[in-house]
PDB file of C-alpha atoms in Angstrom:
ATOM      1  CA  UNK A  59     -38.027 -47.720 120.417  1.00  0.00           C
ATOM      2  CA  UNK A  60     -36.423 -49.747 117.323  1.00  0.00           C
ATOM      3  CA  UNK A  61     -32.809 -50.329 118.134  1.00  0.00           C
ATOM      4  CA  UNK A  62     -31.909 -50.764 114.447  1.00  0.00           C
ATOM      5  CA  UNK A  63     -32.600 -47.225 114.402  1.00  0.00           C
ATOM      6  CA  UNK A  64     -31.087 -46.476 117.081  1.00  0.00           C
ATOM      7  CA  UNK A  65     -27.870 -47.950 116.727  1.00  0.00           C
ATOM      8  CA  UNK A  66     -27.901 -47.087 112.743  1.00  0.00           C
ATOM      9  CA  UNK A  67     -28.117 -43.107 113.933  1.00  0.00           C
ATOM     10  CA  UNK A  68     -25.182 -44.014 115.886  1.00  0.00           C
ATOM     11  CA  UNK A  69     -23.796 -44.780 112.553  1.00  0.00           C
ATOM     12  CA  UNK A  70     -25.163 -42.525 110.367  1.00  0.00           C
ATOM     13  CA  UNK A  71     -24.351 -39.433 113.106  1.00  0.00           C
ATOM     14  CA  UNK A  72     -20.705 -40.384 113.647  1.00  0.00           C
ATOM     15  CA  UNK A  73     -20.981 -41.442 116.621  1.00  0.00           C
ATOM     16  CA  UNK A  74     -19.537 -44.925 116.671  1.00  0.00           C
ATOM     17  CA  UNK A  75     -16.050 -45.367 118.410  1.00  0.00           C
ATOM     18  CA  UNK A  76     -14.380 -45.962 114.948  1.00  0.00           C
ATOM     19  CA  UNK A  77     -16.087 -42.748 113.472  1.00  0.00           C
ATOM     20  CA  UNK A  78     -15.272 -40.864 116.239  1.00  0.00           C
ATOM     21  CA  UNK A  79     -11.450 -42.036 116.101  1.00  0.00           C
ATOM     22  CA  UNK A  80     -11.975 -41.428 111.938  1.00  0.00           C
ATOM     23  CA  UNK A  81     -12.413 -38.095 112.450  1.00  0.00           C
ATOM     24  CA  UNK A  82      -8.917 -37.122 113.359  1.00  0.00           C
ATOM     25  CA  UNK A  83      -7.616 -38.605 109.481  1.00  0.00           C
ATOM     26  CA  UNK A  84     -10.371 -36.730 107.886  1.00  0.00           C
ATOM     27  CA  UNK A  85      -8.437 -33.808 106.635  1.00  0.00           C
ATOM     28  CA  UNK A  86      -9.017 -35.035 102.674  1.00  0.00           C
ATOM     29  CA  UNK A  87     -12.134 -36.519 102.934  1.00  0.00           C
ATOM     30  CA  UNK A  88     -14.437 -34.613 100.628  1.00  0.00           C
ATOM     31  CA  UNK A  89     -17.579 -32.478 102.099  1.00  0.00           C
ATOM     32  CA  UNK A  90     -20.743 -33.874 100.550  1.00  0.00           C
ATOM     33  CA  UNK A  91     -24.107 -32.054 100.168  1.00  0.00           C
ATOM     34  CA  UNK A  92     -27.080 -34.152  98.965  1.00  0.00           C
ATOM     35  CA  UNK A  93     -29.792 -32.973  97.022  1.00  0.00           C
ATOM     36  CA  UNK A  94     -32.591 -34.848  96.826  1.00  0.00           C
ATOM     37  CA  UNK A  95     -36.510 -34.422  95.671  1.00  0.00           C
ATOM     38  CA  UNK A  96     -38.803 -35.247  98.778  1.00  0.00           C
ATOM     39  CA  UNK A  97     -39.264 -38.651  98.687  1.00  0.00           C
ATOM     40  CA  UNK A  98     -36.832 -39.341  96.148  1.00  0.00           C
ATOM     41  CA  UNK A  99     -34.652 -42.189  98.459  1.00  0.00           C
ATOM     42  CA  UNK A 100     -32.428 -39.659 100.242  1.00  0.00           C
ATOM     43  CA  UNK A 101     -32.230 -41.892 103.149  1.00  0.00           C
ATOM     44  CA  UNK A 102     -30.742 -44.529 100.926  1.00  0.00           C
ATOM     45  CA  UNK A 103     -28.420 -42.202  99.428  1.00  0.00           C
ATOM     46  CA  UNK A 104     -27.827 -41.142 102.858  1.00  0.00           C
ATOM     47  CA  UNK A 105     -27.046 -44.735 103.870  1.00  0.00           C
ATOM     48  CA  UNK A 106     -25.005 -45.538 101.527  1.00  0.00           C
ATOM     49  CA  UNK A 107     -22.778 -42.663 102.594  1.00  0.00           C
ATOM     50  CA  UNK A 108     -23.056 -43.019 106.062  1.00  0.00           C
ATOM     51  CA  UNK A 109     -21.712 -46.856 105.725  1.00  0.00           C
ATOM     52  CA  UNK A 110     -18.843 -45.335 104.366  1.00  0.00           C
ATOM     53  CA  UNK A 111     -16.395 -45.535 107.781  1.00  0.00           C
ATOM     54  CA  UNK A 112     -15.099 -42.219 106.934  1.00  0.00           C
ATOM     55  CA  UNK A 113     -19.076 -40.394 106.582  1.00  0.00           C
ATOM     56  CA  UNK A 114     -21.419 -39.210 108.190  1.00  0.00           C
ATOM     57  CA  UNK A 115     -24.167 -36.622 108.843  1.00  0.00           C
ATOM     58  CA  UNK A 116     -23.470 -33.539 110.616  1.00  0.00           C
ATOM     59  CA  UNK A 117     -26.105 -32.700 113.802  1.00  0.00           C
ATOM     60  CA  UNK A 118     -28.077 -31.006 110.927  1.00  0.00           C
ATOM     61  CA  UNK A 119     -31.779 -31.693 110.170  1.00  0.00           C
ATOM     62  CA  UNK A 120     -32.707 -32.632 106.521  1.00  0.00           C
ATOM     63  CA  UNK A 121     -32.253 -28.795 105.101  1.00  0.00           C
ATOM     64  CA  UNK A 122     -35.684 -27.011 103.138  1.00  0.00           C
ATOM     65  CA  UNK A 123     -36.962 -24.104 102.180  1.00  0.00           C
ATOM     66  CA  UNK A 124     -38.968 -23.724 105.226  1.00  0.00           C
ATOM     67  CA  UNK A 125     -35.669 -24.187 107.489  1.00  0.00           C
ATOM     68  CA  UNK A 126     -32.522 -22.638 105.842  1.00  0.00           C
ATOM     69  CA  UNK A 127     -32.983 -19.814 107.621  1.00  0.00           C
ATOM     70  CA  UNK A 128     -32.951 -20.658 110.652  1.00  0.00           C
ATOM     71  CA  UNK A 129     -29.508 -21.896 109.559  1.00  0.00           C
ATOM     72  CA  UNK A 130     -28.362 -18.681 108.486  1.00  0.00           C
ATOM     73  CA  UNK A 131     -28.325 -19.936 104.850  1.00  0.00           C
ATOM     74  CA  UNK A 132     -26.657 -22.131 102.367  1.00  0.00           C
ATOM     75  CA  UNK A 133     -23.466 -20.200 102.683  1.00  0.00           C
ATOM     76  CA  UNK A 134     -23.364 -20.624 106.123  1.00  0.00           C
ATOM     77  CA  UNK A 135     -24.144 -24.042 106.552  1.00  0.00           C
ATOM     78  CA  UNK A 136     -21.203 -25.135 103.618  1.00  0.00           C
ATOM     79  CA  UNK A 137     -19.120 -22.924 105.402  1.00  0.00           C
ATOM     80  CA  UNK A 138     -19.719 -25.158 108.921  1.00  0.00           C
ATOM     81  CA  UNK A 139     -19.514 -28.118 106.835  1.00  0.00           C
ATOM     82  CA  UNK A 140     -16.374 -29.965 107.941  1.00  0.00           C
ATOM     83  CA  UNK A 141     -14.331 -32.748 105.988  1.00  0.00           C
ATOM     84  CA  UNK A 142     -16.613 -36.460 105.906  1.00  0.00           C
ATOM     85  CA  UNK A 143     -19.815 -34.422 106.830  1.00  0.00           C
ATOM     86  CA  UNK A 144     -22.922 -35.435 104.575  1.00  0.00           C
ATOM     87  CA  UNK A 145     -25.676 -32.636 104.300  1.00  0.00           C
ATOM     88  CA  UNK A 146     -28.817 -33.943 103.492  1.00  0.00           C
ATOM     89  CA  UNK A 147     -31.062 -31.784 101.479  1.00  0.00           C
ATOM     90  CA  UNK A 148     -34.704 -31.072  99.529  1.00  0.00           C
ATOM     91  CA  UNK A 149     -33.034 -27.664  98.293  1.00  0.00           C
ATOM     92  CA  UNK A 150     -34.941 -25.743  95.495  1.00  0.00           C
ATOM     93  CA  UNK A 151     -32.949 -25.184  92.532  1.00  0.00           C
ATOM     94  CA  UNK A 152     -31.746 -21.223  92.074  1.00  0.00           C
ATOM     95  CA  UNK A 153     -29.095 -19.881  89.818  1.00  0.00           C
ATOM     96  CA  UNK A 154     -27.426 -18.633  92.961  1.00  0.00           C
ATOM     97  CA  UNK A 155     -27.177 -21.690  95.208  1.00  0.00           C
ATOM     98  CA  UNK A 156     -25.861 -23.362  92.001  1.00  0.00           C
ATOM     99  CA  UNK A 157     -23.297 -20.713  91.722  1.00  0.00           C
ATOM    100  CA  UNK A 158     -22.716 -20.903  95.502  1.00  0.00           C
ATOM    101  CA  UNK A 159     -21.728 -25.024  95.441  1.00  0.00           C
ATOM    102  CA  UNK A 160     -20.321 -24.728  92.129  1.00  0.00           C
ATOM    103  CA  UNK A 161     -17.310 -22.608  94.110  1.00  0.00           C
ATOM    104  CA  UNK A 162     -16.911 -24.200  97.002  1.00  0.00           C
ATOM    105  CA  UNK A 163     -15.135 -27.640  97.702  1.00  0.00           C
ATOM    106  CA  UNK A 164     -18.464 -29.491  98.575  1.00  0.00           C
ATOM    107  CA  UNK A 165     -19.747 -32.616  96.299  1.00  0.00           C
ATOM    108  CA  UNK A 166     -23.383 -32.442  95.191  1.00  0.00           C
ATOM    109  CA  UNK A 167     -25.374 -35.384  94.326  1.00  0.00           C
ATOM    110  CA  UNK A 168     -28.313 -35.217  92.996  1.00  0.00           C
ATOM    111  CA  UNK A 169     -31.034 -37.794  93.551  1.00  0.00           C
ATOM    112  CA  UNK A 170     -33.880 -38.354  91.531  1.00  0.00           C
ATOM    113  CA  UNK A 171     -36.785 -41.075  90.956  1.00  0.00           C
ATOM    114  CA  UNK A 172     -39.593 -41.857  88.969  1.00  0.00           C
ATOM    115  CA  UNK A 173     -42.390 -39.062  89.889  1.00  0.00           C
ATOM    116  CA  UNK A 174     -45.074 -41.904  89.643  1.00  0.00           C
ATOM    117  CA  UNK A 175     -43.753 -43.994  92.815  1.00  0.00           C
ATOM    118  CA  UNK A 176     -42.791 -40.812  94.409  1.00  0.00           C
ATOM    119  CA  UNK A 177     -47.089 -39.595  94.454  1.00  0.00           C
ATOM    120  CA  UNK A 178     -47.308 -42.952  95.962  1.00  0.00           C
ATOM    121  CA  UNK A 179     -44.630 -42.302  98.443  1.00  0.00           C
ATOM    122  CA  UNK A 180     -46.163 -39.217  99.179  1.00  0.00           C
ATOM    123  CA  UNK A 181     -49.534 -40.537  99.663  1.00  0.00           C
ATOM    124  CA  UNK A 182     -48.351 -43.148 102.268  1.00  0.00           C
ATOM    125  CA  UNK A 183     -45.607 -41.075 104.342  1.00  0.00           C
ATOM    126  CA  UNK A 184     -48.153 -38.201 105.010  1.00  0.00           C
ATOM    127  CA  UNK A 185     -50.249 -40.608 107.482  1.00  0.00           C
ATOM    128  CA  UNK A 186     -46.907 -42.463 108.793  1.00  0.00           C
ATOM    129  CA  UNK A 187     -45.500 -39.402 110.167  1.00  0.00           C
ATOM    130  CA  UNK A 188     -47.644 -37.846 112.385  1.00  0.00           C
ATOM    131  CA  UNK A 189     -45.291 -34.866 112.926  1.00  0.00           C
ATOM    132  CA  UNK A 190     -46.441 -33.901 108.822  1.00  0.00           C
ATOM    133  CA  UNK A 191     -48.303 -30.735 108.552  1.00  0.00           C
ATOM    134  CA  UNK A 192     -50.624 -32.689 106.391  1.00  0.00           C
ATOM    135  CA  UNK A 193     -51.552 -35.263 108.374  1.00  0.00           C
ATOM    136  CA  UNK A 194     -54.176 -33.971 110.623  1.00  0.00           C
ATOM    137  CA  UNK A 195     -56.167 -33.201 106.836  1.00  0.00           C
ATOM    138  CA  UNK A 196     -54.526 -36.332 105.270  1.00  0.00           C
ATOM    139  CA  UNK A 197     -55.411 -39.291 108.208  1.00  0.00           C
ATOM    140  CA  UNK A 198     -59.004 -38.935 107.453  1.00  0.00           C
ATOM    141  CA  UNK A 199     -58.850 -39.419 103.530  1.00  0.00           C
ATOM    142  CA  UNK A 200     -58.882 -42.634 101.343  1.00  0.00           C
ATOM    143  CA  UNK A 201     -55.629 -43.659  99.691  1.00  0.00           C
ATOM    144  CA  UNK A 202     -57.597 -42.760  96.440  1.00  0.00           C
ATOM    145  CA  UNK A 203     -58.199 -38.863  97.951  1.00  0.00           C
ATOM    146  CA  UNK A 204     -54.279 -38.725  99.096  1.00  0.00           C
ATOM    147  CA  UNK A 205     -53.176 -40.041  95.821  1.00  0.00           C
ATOM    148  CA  UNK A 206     -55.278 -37.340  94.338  1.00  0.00           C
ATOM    149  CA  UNK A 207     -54.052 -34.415  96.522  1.00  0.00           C
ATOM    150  CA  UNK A 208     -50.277 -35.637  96.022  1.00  0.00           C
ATOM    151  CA  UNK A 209     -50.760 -34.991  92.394  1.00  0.00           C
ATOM    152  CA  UNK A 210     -52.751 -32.074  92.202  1.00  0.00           C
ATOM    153  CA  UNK A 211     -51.734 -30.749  95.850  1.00  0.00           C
ATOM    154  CA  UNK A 212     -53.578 -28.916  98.489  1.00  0.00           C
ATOM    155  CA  UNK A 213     -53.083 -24.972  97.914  1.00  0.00           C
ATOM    156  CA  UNK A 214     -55.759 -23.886 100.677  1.00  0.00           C
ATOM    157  CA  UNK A 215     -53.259 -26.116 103.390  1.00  0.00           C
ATOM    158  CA  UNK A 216     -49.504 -25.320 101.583  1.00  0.00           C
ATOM    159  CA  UNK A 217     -49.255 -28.856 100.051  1.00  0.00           C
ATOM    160  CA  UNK A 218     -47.767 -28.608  96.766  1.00  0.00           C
ATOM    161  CA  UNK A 219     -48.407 -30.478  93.900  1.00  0.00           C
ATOM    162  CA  UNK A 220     -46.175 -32.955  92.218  1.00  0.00           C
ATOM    163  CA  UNK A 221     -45.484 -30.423  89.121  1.00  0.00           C
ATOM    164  CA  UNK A 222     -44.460 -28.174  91.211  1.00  0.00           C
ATOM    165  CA  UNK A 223     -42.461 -30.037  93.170  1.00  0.00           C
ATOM    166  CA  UNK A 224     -40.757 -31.232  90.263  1.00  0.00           C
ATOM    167  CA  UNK A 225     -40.222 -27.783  88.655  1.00  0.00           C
ATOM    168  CA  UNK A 226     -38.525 -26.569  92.089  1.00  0.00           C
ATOM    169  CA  UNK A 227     -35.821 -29.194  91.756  1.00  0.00           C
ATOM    170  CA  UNK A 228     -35.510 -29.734  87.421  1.00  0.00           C
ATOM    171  CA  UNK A 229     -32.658 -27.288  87.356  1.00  0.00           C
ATOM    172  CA  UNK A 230     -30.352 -29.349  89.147  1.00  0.00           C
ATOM    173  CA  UNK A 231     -30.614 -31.885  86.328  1.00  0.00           C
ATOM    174  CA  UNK A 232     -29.204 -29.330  83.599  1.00  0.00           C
ATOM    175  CA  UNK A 233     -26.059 -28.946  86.096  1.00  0.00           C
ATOM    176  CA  UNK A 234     -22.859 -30.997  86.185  1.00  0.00           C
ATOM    177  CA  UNK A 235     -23.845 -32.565  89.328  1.00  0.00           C
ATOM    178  CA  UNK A 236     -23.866 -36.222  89.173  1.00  0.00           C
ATOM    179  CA  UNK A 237     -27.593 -37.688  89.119  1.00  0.00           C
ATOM    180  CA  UNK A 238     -28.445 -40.829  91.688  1.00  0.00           C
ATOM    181  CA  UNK A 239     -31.676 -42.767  90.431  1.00  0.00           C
ATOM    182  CA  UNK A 240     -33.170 -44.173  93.151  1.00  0.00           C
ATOM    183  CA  UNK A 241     -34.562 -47.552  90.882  1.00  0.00           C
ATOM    184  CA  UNK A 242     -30.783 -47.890  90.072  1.00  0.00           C
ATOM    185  CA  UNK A 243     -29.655 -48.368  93.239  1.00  0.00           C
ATOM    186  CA  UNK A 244     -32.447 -50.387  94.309  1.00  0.00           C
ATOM    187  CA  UNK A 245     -31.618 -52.899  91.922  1.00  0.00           C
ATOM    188  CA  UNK A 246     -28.731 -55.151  93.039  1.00  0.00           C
ATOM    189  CA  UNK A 247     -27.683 -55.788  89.263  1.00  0.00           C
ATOM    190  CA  UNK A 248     -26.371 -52.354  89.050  1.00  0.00           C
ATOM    191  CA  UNK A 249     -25.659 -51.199  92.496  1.00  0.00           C
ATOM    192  CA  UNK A 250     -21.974 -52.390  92.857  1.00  0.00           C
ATOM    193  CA  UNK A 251     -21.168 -50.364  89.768  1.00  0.00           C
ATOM    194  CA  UNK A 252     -22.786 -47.095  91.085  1.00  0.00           C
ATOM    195  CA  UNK A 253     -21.398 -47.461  94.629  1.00  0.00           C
ATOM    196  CA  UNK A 254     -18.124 -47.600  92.922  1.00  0.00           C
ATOM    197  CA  UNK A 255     -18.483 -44.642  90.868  1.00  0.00           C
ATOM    198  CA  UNK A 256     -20.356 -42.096  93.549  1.00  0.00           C
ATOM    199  CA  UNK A 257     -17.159 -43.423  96.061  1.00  0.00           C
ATOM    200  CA  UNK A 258     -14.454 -42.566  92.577  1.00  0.00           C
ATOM    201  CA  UNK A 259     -16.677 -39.097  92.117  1.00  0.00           C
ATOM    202  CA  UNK A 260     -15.934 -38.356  95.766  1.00  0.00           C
ATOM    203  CA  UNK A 261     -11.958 -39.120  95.682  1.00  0.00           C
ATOM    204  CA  UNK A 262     -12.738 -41.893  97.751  1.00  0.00           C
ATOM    205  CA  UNK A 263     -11.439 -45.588  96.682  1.00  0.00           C
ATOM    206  CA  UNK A 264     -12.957 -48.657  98.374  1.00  0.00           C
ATOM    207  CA  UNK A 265     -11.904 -52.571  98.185  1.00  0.00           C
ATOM    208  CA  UNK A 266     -14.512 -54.696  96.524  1.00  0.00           C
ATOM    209  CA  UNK A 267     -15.401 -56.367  99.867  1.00  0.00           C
ATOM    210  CA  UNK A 268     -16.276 -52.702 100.987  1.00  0.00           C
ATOM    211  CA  UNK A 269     -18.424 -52.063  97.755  1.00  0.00           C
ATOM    212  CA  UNK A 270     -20.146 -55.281  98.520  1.00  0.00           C
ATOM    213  CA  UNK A 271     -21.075 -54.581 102.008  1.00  0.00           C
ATOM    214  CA  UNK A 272     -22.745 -51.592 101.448  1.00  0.00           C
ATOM    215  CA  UNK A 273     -24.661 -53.252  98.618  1.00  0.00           C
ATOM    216  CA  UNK A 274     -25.835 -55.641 101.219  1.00  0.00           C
ATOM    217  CA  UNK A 275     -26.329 -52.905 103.412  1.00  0.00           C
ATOM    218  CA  UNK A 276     -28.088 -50.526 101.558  1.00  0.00           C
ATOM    219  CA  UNK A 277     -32.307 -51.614 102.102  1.00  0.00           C
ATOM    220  CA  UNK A 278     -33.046 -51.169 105.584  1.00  0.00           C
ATOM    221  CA  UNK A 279     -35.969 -50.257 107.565  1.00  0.00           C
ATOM    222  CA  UNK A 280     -33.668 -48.915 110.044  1.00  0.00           C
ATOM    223  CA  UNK A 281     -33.707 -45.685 107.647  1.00  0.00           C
ATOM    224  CA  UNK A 282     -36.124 -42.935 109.097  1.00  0.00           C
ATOM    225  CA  UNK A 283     -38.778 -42.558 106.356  1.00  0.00           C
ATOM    226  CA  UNK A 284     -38.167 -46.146 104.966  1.00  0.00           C
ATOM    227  CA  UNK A 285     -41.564 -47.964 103.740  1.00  0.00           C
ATOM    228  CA  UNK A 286     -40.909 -50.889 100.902  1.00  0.00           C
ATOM    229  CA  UNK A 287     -37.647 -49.460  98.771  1.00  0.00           C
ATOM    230  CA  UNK A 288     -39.608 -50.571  95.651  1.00  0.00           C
ATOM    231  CA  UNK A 289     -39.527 -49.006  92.430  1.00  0.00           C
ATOM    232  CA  UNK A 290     -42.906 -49.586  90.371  1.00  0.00           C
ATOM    233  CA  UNK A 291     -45.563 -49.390  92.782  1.00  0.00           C
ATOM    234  CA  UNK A 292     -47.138 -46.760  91.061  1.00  0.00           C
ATOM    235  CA  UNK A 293     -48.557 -49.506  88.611  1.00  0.00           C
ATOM    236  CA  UNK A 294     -50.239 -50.910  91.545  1.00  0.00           C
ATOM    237  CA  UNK A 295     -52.045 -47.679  92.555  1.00  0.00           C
ATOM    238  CA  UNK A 296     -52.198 -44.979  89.402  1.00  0.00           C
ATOM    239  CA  UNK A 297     -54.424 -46.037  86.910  1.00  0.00           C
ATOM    240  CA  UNK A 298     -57.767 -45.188  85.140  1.00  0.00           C
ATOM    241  CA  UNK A 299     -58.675 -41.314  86.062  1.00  0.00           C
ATOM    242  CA  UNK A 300     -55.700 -40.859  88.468  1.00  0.00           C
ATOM    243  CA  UNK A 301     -52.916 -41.914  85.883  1.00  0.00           C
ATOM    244  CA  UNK A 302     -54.505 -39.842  83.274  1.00  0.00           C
ATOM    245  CA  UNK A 303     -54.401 -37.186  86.308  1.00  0.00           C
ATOM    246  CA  UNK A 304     -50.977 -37.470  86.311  1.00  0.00           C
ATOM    247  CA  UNK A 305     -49.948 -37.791  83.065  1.00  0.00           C
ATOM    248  CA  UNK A 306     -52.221 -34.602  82.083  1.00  0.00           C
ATOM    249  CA  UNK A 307     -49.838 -32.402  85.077  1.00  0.00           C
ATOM    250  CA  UNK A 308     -46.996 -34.077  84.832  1.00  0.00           C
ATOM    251  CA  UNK A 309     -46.756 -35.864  81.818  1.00  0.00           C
ATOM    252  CA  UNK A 310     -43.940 -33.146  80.298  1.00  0.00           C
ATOM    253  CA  UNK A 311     -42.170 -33.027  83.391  1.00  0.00           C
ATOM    254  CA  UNK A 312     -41.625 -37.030  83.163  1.00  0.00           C
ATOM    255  CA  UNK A 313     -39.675 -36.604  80.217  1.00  0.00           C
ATOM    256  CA  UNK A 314     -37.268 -33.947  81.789  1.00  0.00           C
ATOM    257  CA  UNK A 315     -36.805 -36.085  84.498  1.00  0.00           C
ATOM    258  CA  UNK A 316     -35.329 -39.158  82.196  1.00  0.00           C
ATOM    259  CA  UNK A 317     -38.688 -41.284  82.558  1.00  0.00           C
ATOM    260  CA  UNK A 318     -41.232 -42.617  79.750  1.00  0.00           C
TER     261      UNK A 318
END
């Protein structure tokens, strides 16, 4: 097994000896839910968090549609939620969950990326993880045929396409909620600025040597799903008939979204 990722669930779980002695002074540390389109960078979101020595994820998988449930529901899981937990989510926009965090205590962040690189994420994670309901269809395409499919989807096998992924999750951008784009963060020019405004959002003040450690921090392959952390790939991959794919599906959507 990797021990980076070993000893960074440690980390990211709370389960370091300072964590665990953290938790006792956690009374107003905020409660933070993160909402995130699949392959958006939620780990890095999440890491960024989780380096925080006050955060940390909750012995809660990543939250879906497919798993609320089993949860007992939104409502029930804020309601568990206890002060420094991070609850990391691909939750569907609805009038009613936005109702339900917009009256509770709990911090939503948002987190967003450019739907071009995030078909290319898709079209590389679905034959890394072999636990993927997709991958025993997926391992035996091309890249070109799972670059295809992560545009247009697979209805016959429950893969959805990348406009309707986006359509499930464009609500949250007409909210309040503060928006985390993952080529921002990814780009150590502006990083220190928006680690120090997501820690001011949260109530949470950090010294400048903190800020700066987490910058350093922040790109690991220790993260779960972790591949590059590189925006602009899509230039690499998307082009002729699968750009104009794209742009034909999703073209309107990229505008919504913030991107040209």
């Amino acid at each position: 097994m990797d021990l980076k990722k070993i000893i960074w669930d440690f980390h990211r779980f709370g389960l370091t000896p300072r964590k665990i002695v953290a938790r006792v002074s956690n009374k107003n540390i905020p409660k933070i839910i993160v909402i995130s389109v699949p392959k958006a960078g939620t780990h890095l979101i999440e890491r960024v968090l989780c380096l925080h020595p006050n955060l940390y994820r909750p012995f809660v998988r990543t939250v879906h549609s497919k798993n609320l449930e089993s949860y007992g529901g939104l409502d029930t899981l804020l309601r568990r939620l206890k002060p420094g937990h991070v609850l990391i989510t691909h939750l569907h926009y609805t009038e009613a969950f936005y109702d339900m965090l917009r009256n509770t205590n709990v911090k939503p962040i948002v987190v967003i990326r450019d739907p071009r690189d995030i078909v290319v994420s898709r079209a590389f994670y679905v034959v890394r993880n072999r636990k993927h309901y997709y991958y025993p269809y997926a391992k035996d395409l091309t890249l070109e045929k799972r670059l295809y499919h992560a545009i247009i989807g697979d209805t016959k096998r429950g893969y959805p396409s990348m406009k309707q992924t986006l359509e499930w999750f464009e609500g949250w951008l007409n909210t309040e909620f503060p928006i985390s784009r993952f080529e921002e963060f990814v780009d150590p020019e502006q990083r220190l600025c928006l680690i120090e405004n997501l820690f001011a959002y949260l109530g949470l003040t950090l010294t400048q040597h903190q800020i700066a450690s987490i910058s350093e921090q922040i790109i690991s392959s220790a993260s779960p799903t972790f591949r590059k952390g590189a925006t602009g790939e899509w230039r690499k991959y998307l082009q002729g008939d699968l750009y104009n794919l794209f742009l034909e599906t999703c073209g309107d959507l990229m505008q919504r979204y913030g991107y040209e």
